[in-house]
XYZ file of C-alpha atoms in Angstrom:
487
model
C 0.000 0.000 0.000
C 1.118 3.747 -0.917
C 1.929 5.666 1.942
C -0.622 7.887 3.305
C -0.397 11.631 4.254
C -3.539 13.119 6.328
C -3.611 16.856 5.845
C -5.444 18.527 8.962
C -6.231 21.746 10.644
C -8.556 24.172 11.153
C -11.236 25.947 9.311
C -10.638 27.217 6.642
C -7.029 27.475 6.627
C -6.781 26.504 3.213
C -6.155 22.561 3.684
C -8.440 21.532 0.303
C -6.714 24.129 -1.509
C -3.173 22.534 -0.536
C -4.549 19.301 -1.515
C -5.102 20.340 -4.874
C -1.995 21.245 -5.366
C -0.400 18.535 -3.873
C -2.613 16.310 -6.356
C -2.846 18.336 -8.874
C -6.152 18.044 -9.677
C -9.456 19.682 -8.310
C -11.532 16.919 -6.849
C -11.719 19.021 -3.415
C -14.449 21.349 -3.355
C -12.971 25.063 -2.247
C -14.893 28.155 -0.907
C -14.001 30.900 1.211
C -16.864 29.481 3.509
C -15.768 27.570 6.417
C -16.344 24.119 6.951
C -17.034 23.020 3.406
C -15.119 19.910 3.864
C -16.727 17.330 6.425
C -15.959 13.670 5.096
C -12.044 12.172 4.471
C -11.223 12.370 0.904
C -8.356 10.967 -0.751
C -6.108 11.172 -3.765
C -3.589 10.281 -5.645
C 0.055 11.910 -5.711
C 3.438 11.617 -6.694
C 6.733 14.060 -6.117
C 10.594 12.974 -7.296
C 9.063 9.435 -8.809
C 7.311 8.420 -5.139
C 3.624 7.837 -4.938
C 1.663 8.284 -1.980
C -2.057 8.992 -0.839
C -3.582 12.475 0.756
C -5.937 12.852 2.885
C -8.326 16.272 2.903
C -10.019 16.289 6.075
C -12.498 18.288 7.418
C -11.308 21.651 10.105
C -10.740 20.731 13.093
C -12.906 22.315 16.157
C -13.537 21.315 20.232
C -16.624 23.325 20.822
C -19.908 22.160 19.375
C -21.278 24.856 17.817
C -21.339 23.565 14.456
C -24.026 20.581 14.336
C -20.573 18.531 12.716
C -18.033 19.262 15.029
C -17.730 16.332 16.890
C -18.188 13.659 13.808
C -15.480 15.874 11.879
C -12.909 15.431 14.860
C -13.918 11.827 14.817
C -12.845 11.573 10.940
C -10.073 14.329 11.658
C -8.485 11.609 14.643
C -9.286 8.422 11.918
C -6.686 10.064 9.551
C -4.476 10.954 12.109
C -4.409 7.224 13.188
C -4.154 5.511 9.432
C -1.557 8.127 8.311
C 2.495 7.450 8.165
C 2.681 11.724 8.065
C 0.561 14.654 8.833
C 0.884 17.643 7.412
C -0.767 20.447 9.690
C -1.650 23.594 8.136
C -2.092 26.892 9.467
C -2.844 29.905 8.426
C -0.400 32.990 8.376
C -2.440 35.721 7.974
C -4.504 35.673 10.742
C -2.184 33.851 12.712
C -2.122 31.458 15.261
C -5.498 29.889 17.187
C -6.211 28.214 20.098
C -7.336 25.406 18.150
C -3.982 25.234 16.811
C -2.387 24.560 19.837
C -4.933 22.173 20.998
C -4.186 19.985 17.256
C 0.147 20.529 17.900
C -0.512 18.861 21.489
C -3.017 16.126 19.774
C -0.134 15.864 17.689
C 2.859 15.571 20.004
C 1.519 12.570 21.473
C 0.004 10.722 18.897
C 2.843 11.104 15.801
C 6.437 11.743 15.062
C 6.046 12.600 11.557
C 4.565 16.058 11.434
C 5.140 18.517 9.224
C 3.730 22.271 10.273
C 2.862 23.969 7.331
C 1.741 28.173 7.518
C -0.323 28.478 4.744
C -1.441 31.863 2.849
C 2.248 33.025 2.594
C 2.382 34.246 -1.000
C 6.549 35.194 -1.197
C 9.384 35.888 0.578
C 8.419 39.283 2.313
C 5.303 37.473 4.095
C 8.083 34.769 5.545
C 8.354 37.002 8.650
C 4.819 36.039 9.554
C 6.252 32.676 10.825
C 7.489 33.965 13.760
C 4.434 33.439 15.395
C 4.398 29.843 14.947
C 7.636 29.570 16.739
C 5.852 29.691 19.915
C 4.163 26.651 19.629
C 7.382 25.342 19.734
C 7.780 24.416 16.123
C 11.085 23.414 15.100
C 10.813 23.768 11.339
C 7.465 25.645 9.797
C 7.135 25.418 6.286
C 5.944 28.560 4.554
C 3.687 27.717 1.743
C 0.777 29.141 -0.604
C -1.302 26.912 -1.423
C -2.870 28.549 -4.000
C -0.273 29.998 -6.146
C 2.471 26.644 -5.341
C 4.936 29.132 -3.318
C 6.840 27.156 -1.048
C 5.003 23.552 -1.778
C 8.352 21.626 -3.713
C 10.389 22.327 -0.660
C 7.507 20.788 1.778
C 7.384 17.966 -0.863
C 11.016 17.388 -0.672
C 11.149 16.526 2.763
C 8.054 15.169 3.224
C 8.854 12.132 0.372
C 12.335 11.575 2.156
C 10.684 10.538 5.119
C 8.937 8.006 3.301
C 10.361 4.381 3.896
C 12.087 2.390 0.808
C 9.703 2.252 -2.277
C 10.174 -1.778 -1.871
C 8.039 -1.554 1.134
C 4.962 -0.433 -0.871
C 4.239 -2.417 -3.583
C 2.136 -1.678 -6.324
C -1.738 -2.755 -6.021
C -2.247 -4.525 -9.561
C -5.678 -5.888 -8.350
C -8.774 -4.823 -11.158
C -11.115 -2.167 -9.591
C -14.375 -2.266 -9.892
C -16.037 1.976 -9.474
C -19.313 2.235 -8.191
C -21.007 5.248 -7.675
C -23.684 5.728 -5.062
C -25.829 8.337 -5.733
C -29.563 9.457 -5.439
C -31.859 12.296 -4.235
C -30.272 14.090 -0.497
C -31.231 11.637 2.855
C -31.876 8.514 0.692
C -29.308 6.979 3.104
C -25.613 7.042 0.455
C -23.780 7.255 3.094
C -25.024 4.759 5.882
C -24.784 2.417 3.426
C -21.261 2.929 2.668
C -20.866 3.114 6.092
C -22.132 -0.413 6.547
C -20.120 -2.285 4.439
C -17.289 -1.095 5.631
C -18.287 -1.501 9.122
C -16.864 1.728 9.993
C -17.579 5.655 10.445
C -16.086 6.184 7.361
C -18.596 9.068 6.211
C -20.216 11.625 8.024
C -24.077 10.865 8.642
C -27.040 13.187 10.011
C -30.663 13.328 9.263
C -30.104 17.053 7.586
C -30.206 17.061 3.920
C -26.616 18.142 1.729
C -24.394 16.308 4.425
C -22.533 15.215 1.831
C -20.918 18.165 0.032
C -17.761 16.489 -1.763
C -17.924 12.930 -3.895
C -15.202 10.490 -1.496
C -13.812 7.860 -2.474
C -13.397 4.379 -0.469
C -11.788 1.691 -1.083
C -13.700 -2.225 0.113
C -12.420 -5.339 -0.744
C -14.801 -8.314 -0.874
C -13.927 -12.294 -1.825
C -10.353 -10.789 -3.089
C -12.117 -8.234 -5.341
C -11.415 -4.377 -4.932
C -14.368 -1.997 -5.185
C -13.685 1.831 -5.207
C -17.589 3.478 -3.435
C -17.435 6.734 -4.779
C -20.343 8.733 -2.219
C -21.615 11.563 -3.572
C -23.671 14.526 -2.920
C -27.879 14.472 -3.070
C -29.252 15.595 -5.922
C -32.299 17.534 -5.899
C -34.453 18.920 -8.581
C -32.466 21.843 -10.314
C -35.291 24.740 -9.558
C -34.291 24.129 -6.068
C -30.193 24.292 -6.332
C -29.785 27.748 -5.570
C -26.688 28.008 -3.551
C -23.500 28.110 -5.138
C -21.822 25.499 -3.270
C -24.437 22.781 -3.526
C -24.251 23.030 -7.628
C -21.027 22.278 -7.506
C -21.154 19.100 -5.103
C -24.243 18.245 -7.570
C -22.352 18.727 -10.340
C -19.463 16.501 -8.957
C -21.508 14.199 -7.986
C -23.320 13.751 -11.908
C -19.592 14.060 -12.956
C -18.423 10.747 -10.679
C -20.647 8.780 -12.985
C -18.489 9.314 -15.748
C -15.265 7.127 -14.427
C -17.831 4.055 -12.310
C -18.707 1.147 -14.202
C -22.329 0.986 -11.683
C -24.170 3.244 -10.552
C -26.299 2.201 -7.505
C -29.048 4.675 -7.182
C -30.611 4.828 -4.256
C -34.303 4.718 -3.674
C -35.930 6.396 -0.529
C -38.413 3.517 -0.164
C -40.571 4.831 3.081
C -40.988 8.221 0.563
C -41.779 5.792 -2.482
C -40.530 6.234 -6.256
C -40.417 9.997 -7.317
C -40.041 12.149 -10.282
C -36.452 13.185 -8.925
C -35.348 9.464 -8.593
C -36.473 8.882 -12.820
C -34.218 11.848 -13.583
C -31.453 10.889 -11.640
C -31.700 7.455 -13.335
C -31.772 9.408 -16.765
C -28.254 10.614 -15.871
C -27.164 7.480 -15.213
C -28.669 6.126 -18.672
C -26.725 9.535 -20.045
C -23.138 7.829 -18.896
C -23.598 4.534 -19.985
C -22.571 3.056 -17.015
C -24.329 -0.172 -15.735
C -27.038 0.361 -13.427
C -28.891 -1.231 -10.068
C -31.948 0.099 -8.025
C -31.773 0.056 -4.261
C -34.404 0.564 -2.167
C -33.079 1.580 0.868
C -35.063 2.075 4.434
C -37.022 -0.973 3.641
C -37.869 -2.072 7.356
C -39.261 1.810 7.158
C -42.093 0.254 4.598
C -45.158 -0.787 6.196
C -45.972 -4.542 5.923
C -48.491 -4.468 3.483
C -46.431 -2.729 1.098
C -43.367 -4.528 1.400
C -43.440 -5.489 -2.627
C -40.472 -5.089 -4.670
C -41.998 -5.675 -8.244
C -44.623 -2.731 -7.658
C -41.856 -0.613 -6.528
C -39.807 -1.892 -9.981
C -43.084 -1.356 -11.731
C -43.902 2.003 -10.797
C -40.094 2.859 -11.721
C -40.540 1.590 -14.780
C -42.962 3.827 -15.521
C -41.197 6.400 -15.589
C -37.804 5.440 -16.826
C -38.654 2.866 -19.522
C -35.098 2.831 -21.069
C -33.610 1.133 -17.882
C -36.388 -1.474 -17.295
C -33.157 -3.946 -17.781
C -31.593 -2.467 -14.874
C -31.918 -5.343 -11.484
C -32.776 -4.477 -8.477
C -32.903 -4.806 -4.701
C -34.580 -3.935 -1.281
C -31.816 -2.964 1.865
C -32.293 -1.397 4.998
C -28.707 0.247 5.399
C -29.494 0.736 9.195
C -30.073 -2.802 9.953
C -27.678 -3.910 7.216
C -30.814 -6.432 5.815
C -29.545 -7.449 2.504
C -26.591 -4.910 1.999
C -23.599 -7.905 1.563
C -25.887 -9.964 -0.984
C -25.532 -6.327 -3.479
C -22.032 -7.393 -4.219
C -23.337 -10.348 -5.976
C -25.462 -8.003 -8.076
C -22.420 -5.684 -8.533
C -19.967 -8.325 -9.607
C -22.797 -9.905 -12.265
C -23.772 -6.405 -13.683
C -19.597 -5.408 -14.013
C -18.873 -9.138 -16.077
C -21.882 -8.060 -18.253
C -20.675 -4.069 -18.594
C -16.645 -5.598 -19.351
C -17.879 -8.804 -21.988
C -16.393 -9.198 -25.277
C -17.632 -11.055 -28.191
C -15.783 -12.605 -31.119
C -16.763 -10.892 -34.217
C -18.326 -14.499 -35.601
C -20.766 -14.479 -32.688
C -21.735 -11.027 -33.773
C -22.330 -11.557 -37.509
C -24.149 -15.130 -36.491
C -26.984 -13.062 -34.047
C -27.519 -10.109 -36.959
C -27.483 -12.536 -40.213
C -29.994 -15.281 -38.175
C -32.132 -11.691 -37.182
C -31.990 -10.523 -40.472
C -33.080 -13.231 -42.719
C -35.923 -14.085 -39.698
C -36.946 -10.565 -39.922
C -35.722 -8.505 -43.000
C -35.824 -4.922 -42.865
C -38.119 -3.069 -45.046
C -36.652 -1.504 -48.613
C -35.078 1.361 -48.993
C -36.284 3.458 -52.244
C -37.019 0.258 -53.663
C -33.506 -1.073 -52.620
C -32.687 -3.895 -50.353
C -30.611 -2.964 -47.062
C -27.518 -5.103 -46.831
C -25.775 -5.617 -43.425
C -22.392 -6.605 -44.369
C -20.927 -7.341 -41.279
C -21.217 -6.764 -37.447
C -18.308 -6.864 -34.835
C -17.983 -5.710 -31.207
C -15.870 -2.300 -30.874
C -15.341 -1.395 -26.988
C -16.697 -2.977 -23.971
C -17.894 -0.281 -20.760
C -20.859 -0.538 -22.351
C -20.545 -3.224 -24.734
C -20.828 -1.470 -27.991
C -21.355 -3.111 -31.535
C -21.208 -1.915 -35.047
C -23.001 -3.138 -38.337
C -22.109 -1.962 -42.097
C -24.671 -1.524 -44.138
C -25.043 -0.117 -47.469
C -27.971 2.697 -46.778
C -26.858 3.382 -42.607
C -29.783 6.341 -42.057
C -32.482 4.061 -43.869
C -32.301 1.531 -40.962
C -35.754 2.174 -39.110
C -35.870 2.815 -35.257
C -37.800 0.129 -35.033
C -36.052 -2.117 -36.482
C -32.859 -0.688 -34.836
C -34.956 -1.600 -31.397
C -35.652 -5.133 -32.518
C -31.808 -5.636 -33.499
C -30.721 -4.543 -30.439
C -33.261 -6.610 -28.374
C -32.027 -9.651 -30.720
C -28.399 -8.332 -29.358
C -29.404 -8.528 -25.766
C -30.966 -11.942 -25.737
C -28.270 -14.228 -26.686
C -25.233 -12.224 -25.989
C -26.642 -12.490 -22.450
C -26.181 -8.970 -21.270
C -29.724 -8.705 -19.723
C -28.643 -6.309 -17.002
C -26.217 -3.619 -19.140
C -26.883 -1.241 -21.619
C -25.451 -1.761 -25.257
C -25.231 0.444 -28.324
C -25.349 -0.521 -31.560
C -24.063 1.446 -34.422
C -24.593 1.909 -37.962
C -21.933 3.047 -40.559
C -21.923 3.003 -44.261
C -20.307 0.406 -46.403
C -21.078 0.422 -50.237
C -20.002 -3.450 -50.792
C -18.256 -2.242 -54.471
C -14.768 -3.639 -55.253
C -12.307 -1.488 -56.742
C -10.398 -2.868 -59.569
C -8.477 0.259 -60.870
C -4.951 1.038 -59.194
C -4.054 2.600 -55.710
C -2.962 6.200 -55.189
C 0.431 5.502 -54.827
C 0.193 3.373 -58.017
C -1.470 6.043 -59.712
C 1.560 8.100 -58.856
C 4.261 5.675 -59.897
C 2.457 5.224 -63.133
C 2.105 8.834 -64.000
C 5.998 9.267 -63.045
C 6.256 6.445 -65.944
C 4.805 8.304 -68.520
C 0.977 7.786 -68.504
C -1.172 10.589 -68.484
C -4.542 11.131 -66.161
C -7.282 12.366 -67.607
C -6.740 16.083 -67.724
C -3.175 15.605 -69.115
C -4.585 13.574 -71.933
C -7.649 16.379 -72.573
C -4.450 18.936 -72.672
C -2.762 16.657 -75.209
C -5.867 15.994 -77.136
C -6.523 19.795 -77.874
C -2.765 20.084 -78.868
C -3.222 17.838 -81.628
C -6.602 19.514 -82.754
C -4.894 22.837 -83.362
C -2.025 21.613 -84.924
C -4.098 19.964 -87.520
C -5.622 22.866 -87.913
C -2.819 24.581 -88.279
C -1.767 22.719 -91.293
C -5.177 22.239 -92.842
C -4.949 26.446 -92.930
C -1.841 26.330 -94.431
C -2.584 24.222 -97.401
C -5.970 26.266 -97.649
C -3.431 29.316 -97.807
C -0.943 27.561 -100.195
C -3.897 26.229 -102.510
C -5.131 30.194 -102.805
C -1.418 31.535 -103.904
């Protein structure tokens, strides 16, 4: 395993903004508002050829004033405890807080590999701000910005030499399988994440938005990895009004793009709404494979308690993933949540199947002559051939000699004929159409064409050019002898 940095202090100090940096990237949400981070969320980095993870955390505060405090120190003392080096960061403009000594004493006892970071110092003139920070008895703090990079290779430096020998972490070369969990806000994303890993790994509350940023964690079940990707709700766009909660929605419609299943979650004591169909519809959007969970389902009165008029009332609404499985959960209890990795594993061997290019052309020639498609301007359409293209979604491609003629109907029919004996019941597929006239060239190649001319023979222009020539020069003489005839 990589080795892991936690990077921790308090509000709004600028600790997501470091991350970035350190990660290049901008998967950490960033606003001048504090407390914007609340869950652990990692990435990837690398400095002088050494990998290693980072760890954004949430600030760090004693009193309870915010309604988070105390599950953000929890998370806060969870990277402290998993890291091989903390990076504190504080911030040098406004100087030092008691909450920073309060984290340098947590520190002291709990790691030897710190590294005290004052953030916000944008050059060389703001270095005498650091003398502050000398008082907390800091031996060496690192002046940094952030934002603009000032200061960050010389942290980086020192923090990678403290690393042990590369040997010691070896490279994960296990397959990942990305799920996203996403749905409308309190459908329970979270807790459920929560409960297969059988640990506080997210922050949870009954308030709506607890989730702000889309976190990443990493499960492994019967020697399979799965990367959870927990995301932010998403609610019905007329009501996204503040500025931070587009972004987490729009992260959170953007983590669909790199899972290969998306498990959206179903509030089932609320029953299927409009909001879950168009969350589905992104899903659809991003190709990704897809399961239903109905989460809270001990909340569901007894006489209710049926899963194929919940299915069918989904259906309804979002007719293109009536393929999609399902399942009821109650992530509270944990009812049913370990039997979803079956589900998981069977939709991802659908989403990643490949088919030989004979299997293919067999399913589309037996469809074909069963059911031929209807002519074309009194022409027969001819499907040439059909292979398979990509896989994550499997996608397929026919030739055919008049592509826009094909009917969407019988576009819909081929593709059902796809779906029922390739087997890929629970995934969507595409299927293609591109032009192919079936006529075989006799004459030459370009190159040829080009050797030939360089041999002498002339194309048809030159020989046009050549023909006139010889027009005029028999006239030429015929005017002559006209001439010589009057004389």
């Amino acid at each position: 395993m990589k080795p892991i940095v936690a990077v921790i202090g308090r509000p709004n100090v600028g600790k997501s903004t470091l991350f970035n940096r350190i990660t290049r990237s901008r998967s950490a949400l960033v606003d001048d508002m504090p407390g914007v981070t609340r869950d652990r969320h990692y990435g990837e980095a690398i400095w002088n050829d050494a990998p290693f993870l980072v760890v954004d955390t949430g600030g760090y505060l004693i009193d309870d004033e915010d309604a988070f405090a105390g599950a953000i120190r929890e998370q806060v003392m969870q990277a402290i405890a998993e890291a091989d080096a903390v990076v504190m960061v504080m911030d040098g403009k406004n100087g030092i807080s008691p909450y920073d000594r309060d984290l340098v004493t947590i520190l002291r006892e709990s790691h030897h590999r710190v590294f005290y970071v004052v953030n916000k110092i944008d050059g060389e003139k703001q270095e005498e701000n650091l003398y502050d920070f000398y008082t907390l008895g800091i031996e060496k703090p690192y002046p940094v910005s952030g934002e603009h990079g000032y200061g960050v290779p010389d942290l980086l430096d020192d923090l990678v030499s403290s690393f042990p020998e590369a040997a010691a972490y070896p490279e994960e070369e296990d397959e990942v399988i990305n799920v996203a969990v996403v749905g409308r806000p309190n459908a329970g994303k979270s807790s459920f994440i929560n409960r297969i890993t059988g640990q506080d790994r997210l922050v949870v509350s009954n308030v709506a938005g607890t989730t702000r940023d889309s976190v990443d964690t990493m499960v492994k079940r019967h020697g399979q990895q799965y990367r959870f990707i927990d995301t932010a709700g998403i609610r019905r766009k007329g009501k996204v009004k503040e500025k931070l909660e587009k972004f987490s929605v729009l992260k959170a419609i953007k983590s669909m793009d790199r899972c290969d299943v998306a498990l959206i979650l179903i509030d089932s004591s609320e029953g299927v709404t409009d909001q879950d169909v168009t969350v589905a519809g992104y899903a659809h959007e991003k190709g990704c494979g897809v399961i239903f969970v109905f989460n809270k389902w001990d909340l569901v009165p007894a006489d209710e308690k049926n899963p194929k008029l919940f299915k069918e009332r989904l259906d309804m609404g979002a007719k293109f993933l009536t393929f999609a499985p399902y399942t009821t959960i109650s992530a509270l209890t944990g009812q049913r949540v370990e039997k979803i990795f079956d589900q998981i594993h069977s939709v991802y061997e659908q989403y990643n199947t490949r088919f030989s290019t004979g299997e293919v052309n067999r399913i589309i020639d037996w469809a074909t002559e069963r059911t031929p498609p209807s002519l074309h301007k009194g022409k027969r359409l001819k499907f040439f051939y059909s292979t398979q293209v990509s896989t994550k979604p499997p996608t397929f491609v026919s030739f055919v000699n008049y592509p826009e003629a094909v009917h969407f109907s019988y576009r819909r029919f081929l593709l059902n004929q796809l779906r029922e004996y390739t087997g890929l019941s629970e995934v969507p597929i595409k299927h293609l159409y591109r032009e192919k006239s079936g006529r075989i060239e006799f004459g030459p190649k370009a190159d040829e064409n080009t050797n030939m001319r360089n041999k002498g023979h002339k194309d048809k222009e030159s020989r046009n050019k050549e023909k006139k020539k010889k027009e005029r020069k028999e006239q030429s003489k015929k005017k002559q002898l006209r001439d010589g005839r009057k004389a």
